[in-house]
GROMACS .gro file of N, CA and C in nm:
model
  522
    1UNK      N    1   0.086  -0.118   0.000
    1UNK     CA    2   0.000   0.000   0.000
    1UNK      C    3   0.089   0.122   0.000
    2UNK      N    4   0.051   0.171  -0.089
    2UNK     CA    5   0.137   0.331  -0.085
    2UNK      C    6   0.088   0.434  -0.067
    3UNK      N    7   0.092   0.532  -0.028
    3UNK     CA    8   0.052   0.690  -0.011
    3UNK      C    9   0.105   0.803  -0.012
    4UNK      N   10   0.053   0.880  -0.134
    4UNK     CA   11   0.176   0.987  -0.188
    4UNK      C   12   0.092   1.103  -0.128
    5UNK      N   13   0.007   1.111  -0.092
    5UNK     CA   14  -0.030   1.278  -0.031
    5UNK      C   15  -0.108   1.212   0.072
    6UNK      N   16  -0.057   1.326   0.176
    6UNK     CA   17  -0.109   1.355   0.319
    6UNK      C   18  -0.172   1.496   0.314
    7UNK      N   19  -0.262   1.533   0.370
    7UNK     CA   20  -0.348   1.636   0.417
    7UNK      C   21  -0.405   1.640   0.559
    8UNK      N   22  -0.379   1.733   0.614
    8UNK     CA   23  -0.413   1.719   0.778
    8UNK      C   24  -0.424   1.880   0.761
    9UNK      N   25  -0.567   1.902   0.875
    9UNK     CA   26  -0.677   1.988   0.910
    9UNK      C   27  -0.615   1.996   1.029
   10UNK      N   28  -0.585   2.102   1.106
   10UNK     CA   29  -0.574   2.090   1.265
   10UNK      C   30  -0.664   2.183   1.298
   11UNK      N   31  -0.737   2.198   1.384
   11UNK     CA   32  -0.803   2.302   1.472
   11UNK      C   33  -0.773   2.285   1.630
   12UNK      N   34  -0.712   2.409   1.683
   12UNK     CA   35  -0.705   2.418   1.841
   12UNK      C   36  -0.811   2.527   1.906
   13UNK      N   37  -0.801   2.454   2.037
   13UNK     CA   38  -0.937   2.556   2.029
   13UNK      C   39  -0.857   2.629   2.172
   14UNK      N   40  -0.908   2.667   2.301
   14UNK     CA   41  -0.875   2.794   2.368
   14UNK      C   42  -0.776   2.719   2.487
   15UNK      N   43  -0.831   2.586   2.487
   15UNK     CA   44  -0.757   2.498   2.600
   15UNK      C   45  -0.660   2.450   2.510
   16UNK      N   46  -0.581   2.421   2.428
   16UNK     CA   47  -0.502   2.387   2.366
   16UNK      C   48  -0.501   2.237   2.345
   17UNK      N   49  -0.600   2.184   2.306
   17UNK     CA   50  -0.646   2.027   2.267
   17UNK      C   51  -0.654   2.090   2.125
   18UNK      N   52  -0.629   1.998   2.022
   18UNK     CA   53  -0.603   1.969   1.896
   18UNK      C   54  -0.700   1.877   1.821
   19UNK      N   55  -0.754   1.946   1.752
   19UNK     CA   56  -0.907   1.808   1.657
   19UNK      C   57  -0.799   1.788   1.563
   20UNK      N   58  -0.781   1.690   1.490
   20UNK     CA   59  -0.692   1.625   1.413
   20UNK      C   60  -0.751   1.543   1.256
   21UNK      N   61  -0.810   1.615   1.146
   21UNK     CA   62  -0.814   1.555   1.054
   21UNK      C   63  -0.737   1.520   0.936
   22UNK      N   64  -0.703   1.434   0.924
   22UNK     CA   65  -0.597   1.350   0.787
   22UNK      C   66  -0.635   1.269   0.717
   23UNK      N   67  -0.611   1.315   0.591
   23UNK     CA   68  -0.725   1.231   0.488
   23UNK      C   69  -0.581   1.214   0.392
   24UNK      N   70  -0.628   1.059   0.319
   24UNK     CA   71  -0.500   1.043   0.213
   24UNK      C   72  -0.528   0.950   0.110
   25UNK      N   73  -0.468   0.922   0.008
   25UNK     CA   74  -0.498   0.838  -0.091
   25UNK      C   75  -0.426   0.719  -0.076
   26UNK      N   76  -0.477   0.569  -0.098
   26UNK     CA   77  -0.461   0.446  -0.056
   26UNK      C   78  -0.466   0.417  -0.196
   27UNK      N   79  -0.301   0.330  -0.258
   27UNK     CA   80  -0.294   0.273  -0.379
   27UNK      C   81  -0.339   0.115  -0.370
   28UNK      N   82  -0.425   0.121  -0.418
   28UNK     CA   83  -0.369  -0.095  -0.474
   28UNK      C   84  -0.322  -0.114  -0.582
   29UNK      N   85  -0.171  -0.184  -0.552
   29UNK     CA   86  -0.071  -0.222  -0.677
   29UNK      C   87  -0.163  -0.336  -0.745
   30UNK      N   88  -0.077  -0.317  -0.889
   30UNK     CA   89  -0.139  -0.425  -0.962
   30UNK      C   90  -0.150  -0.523  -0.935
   31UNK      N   91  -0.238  -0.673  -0.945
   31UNK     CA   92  -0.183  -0.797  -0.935
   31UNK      C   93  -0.284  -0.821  -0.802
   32UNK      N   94  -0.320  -0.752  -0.719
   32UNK     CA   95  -0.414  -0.828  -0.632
   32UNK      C   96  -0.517  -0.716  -0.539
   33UNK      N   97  -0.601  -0.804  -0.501
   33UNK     CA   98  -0.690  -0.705  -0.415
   33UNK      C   99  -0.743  -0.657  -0.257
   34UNK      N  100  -0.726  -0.558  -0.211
   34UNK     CA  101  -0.694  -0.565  -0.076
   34UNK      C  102  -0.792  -0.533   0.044
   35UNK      N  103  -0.834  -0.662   0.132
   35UNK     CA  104  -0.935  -0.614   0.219
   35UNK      C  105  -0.914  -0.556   0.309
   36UNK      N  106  -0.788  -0.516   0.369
   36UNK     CA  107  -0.754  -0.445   0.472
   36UNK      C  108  -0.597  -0.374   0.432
   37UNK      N  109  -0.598  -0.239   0.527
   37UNK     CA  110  -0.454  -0.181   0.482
   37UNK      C  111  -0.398  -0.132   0.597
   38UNK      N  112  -0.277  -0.075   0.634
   38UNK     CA  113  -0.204  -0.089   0.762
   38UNK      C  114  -0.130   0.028   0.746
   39UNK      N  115  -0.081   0.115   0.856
   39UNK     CA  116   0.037   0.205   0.845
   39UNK      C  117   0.129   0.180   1.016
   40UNK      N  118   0.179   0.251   1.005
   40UNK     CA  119   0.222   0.212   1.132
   40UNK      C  120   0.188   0.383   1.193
   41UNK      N  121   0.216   0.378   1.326
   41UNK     CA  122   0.250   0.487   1.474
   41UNK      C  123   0.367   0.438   1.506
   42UNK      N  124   0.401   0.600   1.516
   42UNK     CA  125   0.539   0.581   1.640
   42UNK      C  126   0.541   0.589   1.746
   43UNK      N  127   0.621   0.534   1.844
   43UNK     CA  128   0.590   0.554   1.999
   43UNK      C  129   0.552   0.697   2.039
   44UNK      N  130   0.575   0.806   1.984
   44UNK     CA  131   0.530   0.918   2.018
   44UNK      C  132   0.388   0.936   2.000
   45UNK      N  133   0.314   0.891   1.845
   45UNK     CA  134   0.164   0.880   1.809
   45UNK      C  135   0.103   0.786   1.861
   46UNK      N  136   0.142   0.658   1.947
   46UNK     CA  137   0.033   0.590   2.023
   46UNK      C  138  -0.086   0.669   2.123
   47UNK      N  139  -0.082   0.753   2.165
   47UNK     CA  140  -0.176   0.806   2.244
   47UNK      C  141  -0.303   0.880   2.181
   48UNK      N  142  -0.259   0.889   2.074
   48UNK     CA  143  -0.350   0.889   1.950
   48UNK      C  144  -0.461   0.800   1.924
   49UNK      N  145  -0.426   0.678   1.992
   49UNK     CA  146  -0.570   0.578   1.940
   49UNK      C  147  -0.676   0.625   2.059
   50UNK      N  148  -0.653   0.697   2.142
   50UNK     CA  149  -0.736   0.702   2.306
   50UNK      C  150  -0.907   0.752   2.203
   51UNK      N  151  -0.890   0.815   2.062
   51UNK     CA  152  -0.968   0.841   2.037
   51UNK      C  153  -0.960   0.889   1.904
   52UNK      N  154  -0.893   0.773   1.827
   52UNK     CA  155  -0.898   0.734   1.709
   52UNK      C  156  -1.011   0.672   1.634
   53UNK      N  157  -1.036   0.736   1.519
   53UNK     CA  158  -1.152   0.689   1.441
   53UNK      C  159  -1.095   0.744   1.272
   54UNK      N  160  -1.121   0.640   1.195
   54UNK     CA  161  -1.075   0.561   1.087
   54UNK      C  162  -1.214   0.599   0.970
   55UNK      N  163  -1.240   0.669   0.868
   55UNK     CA  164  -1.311   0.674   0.768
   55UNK      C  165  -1.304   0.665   0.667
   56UNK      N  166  -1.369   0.631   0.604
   56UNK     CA  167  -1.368   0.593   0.403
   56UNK      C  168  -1.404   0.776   0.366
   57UNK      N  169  -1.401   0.728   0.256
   57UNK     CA  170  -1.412   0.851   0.149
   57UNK      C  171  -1.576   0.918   0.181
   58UNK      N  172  -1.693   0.824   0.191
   58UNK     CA  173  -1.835   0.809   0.229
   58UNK      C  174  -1.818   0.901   0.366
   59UNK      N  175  -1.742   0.883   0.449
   59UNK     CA  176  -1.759   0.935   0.606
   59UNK      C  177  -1.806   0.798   0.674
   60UNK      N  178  -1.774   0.692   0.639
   60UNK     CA  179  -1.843   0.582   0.708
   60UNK      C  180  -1.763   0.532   0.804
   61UNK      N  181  -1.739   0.494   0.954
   61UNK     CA  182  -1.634   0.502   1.061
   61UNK      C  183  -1.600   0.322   0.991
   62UNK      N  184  -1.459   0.284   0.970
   62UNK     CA  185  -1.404   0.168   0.951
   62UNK      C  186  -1.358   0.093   1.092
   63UNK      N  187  -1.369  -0.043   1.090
   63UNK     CA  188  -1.319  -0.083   1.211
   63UNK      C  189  -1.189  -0.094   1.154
   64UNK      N  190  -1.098  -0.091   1.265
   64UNK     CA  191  -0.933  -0.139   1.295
   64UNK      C  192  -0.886  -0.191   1.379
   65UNK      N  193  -0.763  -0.239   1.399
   65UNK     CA  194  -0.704  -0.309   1.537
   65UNK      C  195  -0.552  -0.260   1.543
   66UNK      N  196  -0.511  -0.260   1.658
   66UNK     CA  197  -0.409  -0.177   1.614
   66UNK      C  198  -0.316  -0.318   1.757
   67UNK      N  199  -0.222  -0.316   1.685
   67UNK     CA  200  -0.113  -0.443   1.667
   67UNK      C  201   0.001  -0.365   1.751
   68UNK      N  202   0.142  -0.445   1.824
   68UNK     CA  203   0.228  -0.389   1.871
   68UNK      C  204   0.353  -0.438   1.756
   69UNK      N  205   0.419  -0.279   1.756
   69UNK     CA  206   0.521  -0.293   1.651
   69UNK      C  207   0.646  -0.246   1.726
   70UNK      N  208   0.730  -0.245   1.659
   70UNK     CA  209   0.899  -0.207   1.686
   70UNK      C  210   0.889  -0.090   1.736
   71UNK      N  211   1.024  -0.050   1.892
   71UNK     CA  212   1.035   0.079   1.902
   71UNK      C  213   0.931   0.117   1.933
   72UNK      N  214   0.825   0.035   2.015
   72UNK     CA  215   0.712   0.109   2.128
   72UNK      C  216   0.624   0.163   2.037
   73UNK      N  217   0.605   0.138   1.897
   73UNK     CA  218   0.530   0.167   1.796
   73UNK      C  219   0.380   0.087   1.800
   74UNK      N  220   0.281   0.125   1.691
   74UNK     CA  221   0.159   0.029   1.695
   74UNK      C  222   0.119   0.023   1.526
   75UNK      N  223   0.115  -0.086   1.514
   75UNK     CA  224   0.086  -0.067   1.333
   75UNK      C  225  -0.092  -0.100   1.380
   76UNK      N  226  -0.163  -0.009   1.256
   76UNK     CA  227  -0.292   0.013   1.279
   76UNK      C  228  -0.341  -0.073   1.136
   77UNK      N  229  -0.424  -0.143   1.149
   77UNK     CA  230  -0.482  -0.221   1.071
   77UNK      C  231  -0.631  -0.212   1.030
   78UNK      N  232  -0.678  -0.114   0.958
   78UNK     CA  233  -0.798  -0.163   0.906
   78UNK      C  234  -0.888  -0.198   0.842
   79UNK      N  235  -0.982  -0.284   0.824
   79UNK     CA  236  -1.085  -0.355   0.741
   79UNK      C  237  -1.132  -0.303   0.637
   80UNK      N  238  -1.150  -0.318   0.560
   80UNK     CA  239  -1.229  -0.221   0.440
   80UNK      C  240  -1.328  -0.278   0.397
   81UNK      N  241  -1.456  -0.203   0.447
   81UNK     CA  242  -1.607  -0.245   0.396
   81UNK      C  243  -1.607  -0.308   0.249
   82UNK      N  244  -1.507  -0.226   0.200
   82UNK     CA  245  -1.534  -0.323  -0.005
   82UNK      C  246  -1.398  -0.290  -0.049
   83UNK      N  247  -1.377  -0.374  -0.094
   83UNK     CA  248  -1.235  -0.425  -0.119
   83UNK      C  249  -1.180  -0.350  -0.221
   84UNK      N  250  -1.094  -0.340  -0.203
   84UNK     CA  251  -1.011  -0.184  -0.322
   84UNK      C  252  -0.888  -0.345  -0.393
   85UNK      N  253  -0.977  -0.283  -0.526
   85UNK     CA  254  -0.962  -0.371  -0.687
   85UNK      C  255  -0.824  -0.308  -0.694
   86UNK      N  256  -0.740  -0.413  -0.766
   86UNK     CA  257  -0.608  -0.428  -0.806
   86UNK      C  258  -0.601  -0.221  -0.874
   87UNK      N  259  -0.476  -0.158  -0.862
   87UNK     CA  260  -0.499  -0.002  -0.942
   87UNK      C  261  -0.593   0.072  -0.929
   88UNK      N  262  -0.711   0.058  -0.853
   88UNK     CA  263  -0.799   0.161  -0.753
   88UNK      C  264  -0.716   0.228  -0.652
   89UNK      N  265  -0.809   0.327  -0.612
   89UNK     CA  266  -0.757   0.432  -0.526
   89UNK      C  267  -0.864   0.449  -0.417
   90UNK      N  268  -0.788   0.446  -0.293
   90UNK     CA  269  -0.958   0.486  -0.213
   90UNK      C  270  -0.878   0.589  -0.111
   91UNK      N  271  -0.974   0.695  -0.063
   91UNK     CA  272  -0.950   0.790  -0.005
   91UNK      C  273  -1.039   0.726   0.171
   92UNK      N  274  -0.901   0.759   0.269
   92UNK     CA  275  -0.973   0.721   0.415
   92UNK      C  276  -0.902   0.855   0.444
   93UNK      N  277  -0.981   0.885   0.591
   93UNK     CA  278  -0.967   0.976   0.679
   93UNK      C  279  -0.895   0.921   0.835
   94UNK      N  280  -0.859   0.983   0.889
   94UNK     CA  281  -0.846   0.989   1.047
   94UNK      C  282  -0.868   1.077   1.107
   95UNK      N  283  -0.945   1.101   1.210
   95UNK     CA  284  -1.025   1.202   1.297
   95UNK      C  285  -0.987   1.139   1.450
   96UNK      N  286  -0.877   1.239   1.510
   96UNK     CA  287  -0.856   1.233   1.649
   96UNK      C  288  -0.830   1.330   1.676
   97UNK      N  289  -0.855   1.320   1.839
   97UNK     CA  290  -0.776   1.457   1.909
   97UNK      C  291  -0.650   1.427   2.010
   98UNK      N  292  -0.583   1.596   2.042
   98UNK     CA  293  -0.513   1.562   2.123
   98UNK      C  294  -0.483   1.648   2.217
   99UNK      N  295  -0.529   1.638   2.336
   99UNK     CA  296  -0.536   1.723   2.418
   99UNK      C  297  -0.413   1.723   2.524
  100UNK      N  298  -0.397   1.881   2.547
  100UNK     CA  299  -0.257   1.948   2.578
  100UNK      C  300  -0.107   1.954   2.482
  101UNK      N  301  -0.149   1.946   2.309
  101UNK     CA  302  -0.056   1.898   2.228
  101UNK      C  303  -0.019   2.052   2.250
  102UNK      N  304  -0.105   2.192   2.251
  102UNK     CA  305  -0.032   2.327   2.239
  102UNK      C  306  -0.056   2.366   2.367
  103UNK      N  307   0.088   2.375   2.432
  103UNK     CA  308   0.105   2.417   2.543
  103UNK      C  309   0.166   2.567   2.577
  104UNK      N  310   0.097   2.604   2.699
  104UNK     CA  311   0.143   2.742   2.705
  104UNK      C  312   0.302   2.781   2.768
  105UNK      N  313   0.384   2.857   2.711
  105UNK     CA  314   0.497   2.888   2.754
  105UNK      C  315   0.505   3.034   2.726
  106UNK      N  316   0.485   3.093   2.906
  106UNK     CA  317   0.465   3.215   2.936
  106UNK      C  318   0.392   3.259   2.864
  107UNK      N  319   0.397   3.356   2.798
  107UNK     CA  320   0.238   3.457   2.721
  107UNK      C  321   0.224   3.361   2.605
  108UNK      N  322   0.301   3.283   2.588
  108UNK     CA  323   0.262   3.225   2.459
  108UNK      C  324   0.205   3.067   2.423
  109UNK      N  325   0.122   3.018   2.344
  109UNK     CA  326   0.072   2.899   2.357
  109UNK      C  327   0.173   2.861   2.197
  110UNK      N  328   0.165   2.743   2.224
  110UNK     CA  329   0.309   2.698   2.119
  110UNK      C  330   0.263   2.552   2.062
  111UNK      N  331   0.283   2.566   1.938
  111UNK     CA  332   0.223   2.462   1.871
  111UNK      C  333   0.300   2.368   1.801
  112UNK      N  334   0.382   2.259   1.806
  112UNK     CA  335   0.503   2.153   1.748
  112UNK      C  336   0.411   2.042   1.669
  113UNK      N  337   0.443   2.061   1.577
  113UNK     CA  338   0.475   1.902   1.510
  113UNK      C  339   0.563   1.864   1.461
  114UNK      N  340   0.607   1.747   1.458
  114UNK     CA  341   0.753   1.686   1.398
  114UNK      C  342   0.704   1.621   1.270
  115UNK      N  343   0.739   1.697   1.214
  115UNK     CA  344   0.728   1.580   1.033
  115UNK      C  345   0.800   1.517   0.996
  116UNK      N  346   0.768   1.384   1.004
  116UNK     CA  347   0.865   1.296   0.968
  116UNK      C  348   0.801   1.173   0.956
  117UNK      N  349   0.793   1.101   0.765
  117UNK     CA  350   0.747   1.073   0.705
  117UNK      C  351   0.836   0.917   0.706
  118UNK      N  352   0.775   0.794   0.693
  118UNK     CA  353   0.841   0.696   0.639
  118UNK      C  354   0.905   0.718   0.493
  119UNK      N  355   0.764   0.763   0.386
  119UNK     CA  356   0.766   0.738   0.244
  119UNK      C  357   0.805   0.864   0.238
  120UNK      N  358   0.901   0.885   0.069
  120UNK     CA  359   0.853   1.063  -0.003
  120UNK      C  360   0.677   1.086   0.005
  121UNK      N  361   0.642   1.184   0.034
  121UNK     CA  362   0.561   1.237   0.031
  121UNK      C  363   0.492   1.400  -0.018
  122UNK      N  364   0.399   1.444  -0.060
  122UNK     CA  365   0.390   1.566  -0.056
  122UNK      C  366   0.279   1.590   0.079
  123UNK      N  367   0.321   1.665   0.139
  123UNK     CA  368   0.211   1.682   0.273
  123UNK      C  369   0.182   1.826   0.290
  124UNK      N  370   0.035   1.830   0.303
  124UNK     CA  371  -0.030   1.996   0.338
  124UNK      C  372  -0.083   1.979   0.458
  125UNK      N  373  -0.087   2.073   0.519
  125UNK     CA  374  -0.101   2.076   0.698
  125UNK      C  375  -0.164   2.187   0.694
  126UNK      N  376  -0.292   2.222   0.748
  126UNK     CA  377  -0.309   2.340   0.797
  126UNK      C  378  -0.373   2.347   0.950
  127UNK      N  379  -0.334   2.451   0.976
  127UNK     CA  380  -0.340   2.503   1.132
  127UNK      C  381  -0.521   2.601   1.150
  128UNK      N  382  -0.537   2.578   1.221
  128UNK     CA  383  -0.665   2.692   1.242
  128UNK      C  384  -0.632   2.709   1.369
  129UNK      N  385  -0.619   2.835   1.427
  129UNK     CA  386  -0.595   2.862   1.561
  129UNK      C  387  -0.702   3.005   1.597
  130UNK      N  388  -0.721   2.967   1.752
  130UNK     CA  389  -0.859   2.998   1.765
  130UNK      C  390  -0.876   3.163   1.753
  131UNK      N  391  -0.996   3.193   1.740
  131UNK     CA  392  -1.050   3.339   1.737
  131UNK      C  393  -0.945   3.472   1.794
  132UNK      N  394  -0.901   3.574   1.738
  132UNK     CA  395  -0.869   3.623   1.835
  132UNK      C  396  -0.664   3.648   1.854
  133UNK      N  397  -0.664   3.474   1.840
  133UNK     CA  398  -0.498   3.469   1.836
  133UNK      C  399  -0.409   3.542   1.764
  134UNK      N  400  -0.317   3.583   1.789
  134UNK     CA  401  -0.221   3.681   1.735
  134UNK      C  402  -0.091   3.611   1.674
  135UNK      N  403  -0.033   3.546   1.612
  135UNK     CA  404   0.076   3.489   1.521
  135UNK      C  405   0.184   3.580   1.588
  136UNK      N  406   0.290   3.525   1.678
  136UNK     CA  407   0.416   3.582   1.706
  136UNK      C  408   0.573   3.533   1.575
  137UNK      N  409   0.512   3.401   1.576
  137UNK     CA  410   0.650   3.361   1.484
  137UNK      C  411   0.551   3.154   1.429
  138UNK      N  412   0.607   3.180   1.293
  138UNK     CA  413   0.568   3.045   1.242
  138UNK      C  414   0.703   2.970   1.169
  139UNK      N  415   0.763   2.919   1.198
  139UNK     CA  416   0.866   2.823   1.189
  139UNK      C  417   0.791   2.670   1.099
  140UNK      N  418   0.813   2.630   0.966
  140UNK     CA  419   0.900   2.726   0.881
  140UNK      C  420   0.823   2.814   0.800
  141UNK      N  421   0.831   2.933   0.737
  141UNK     CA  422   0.754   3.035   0.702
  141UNK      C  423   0.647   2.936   0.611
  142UNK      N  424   0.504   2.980   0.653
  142UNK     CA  425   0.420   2.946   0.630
  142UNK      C  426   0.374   2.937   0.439
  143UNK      N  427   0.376   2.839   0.413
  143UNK     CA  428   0.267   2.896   0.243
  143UNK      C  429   0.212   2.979   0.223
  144UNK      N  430   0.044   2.954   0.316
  144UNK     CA  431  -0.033   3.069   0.277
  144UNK      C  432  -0.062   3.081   0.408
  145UNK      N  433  -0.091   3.210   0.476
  145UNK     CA  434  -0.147   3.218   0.578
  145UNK      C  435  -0.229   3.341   0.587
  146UNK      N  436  -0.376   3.361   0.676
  146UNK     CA  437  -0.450   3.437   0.639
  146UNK      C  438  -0.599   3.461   0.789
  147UNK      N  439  -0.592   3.553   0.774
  147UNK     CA  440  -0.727   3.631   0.904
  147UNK      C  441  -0.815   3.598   0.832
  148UNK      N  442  -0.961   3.509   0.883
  148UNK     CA  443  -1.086   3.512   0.879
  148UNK      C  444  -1.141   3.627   0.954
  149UNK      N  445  -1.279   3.597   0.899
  149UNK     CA  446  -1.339   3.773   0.959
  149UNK      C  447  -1.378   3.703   1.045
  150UNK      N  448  -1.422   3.605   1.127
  150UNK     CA  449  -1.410   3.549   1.249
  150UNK      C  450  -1.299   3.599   1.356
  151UNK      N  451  -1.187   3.609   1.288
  151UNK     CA  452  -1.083   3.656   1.351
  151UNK      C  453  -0.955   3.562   1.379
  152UNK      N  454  -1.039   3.395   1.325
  152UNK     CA  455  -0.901   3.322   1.340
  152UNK      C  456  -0.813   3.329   1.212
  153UNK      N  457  -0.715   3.256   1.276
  153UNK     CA  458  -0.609   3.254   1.197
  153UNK      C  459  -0.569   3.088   1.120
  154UNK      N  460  -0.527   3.115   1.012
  154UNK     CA  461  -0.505   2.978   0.905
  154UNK      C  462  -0.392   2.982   0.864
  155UNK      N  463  -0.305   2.877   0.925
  155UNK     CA  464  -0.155   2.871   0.857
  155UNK      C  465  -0.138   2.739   0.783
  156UNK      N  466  -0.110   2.773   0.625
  156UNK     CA  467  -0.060   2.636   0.550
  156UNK      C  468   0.093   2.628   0.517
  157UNK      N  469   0.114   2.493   0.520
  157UNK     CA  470   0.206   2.461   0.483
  157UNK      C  471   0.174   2.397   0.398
  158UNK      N  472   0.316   2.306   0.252
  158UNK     CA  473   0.257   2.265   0.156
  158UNK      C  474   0.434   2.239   0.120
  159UNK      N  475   0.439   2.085   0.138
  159UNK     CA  476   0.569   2.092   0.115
  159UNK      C  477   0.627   1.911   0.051
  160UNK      N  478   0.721   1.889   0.029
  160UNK     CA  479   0.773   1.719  -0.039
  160UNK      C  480   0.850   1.708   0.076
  161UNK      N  481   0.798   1.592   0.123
  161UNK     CA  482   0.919   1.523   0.217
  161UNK      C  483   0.992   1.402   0.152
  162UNK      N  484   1.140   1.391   0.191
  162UNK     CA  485   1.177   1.285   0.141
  162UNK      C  486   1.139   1.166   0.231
  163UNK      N  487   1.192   1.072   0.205
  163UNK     CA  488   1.152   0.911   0.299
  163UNK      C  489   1.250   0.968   0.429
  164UNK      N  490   1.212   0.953   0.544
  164UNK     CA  491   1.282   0.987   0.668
  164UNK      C  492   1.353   1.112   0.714
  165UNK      N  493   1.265   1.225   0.600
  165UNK     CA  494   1.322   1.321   0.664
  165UNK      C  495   1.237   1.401   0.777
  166UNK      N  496   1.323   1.474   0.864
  166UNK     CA  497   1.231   1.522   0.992
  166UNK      C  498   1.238   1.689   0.943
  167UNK      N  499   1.112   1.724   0.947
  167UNK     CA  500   1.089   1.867   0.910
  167UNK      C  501   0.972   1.913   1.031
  168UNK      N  502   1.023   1.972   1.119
  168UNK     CA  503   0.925   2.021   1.256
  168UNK      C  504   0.823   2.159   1.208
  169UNK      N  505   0.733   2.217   1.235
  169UNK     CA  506   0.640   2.296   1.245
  169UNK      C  507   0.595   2.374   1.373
  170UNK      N  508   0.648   2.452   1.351
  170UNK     CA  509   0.588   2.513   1.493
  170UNK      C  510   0.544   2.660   1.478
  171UNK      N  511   0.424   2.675   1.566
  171UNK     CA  512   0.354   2.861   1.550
  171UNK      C  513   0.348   2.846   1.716
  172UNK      N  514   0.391   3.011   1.735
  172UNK     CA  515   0.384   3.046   1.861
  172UNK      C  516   0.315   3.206   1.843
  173UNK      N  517   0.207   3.196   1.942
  173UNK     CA  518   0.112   3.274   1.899
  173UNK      C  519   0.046   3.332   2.075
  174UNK      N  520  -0.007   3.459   2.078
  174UNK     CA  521  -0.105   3.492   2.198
  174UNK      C  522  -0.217   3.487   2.185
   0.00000   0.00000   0.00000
């Protein structure tokens, strides 16, 4: 199974818990057909399943099981309602949260992610941070970033990772 684009939605809201959506495209190589597909977690993303949920393209919640892997890791395994034909493509989601991921340091609430990809990838990330917030510094300069008349703020990134490279993200904001 391969996957060349990642997309992840973040929204934080005032307590600094994190809604977490990631949606991506799922290849089936030629030659056979696949009822279930797998990625792995790293020991850092296990705490992630506390309220992990798995969707098809439909929005339909998939079951999974999630397995113990190398390095305190968890490979996540799940079922697929209809079986993705040899060179089909199916689009799943992941919808979790994570609460206390943006923590406050002194006036500022601070937001990290570590990117770091098994496969090359192209990955877009965007940030929504809540009403109000003020952008002190975004590490690494943002794509597009932009004020809703709400008042929040939207930071994209939009970038190629190679296989194992670590590229961190961070906005520190009031």
């Amino acid at each position: 199974v391969v996957i060349r684009e990642l997309e992840t939605l973040e929204e934080v809201d005032r307590s600094g818990t994190l809604l977490v959506r990631t949606r991506f495209r799922v290849h089936a190589p030629a030659g056979g057909v696949l009822t279930e597909v797998d990625w792995g977690l790293a020991a850092h993303e296990v705490a992630w399943l506390a309220d992990y949920h798995v969707l098809d393209g439909f929005g339909r919640e998939l079951r999974y099981r999630a397995e113990e892997a190398a390095g305190g890791g968890k490979k996540v395994l799940v079922e697929l309602d209809r079986p993705l034909l040899a060179g089909e493509d199916l689009e799943l989601s992941v919808v979790f949260r994570q609460p206390g991921l943006v923590k406050q340091e002194g006036a500022e609430w601070v937001y990290r992610h570590r990117g770091d990809y098994p496969d090359p990838r192209l990955v877009t990330r965007t940030l929504f941070l809540p009403p109000g917030a003020t952008i002190v510094s975004v590490t690494p300069a943002a794509t597009h970033q932009q004020t809703a008349r709400d008042g929040s703020t939207t930071v994209i990134w939009r970038r190629y990772f190679a296989a194992a490279e670590v590229h961190p993200f961070e906005v520190r904001y009031r």
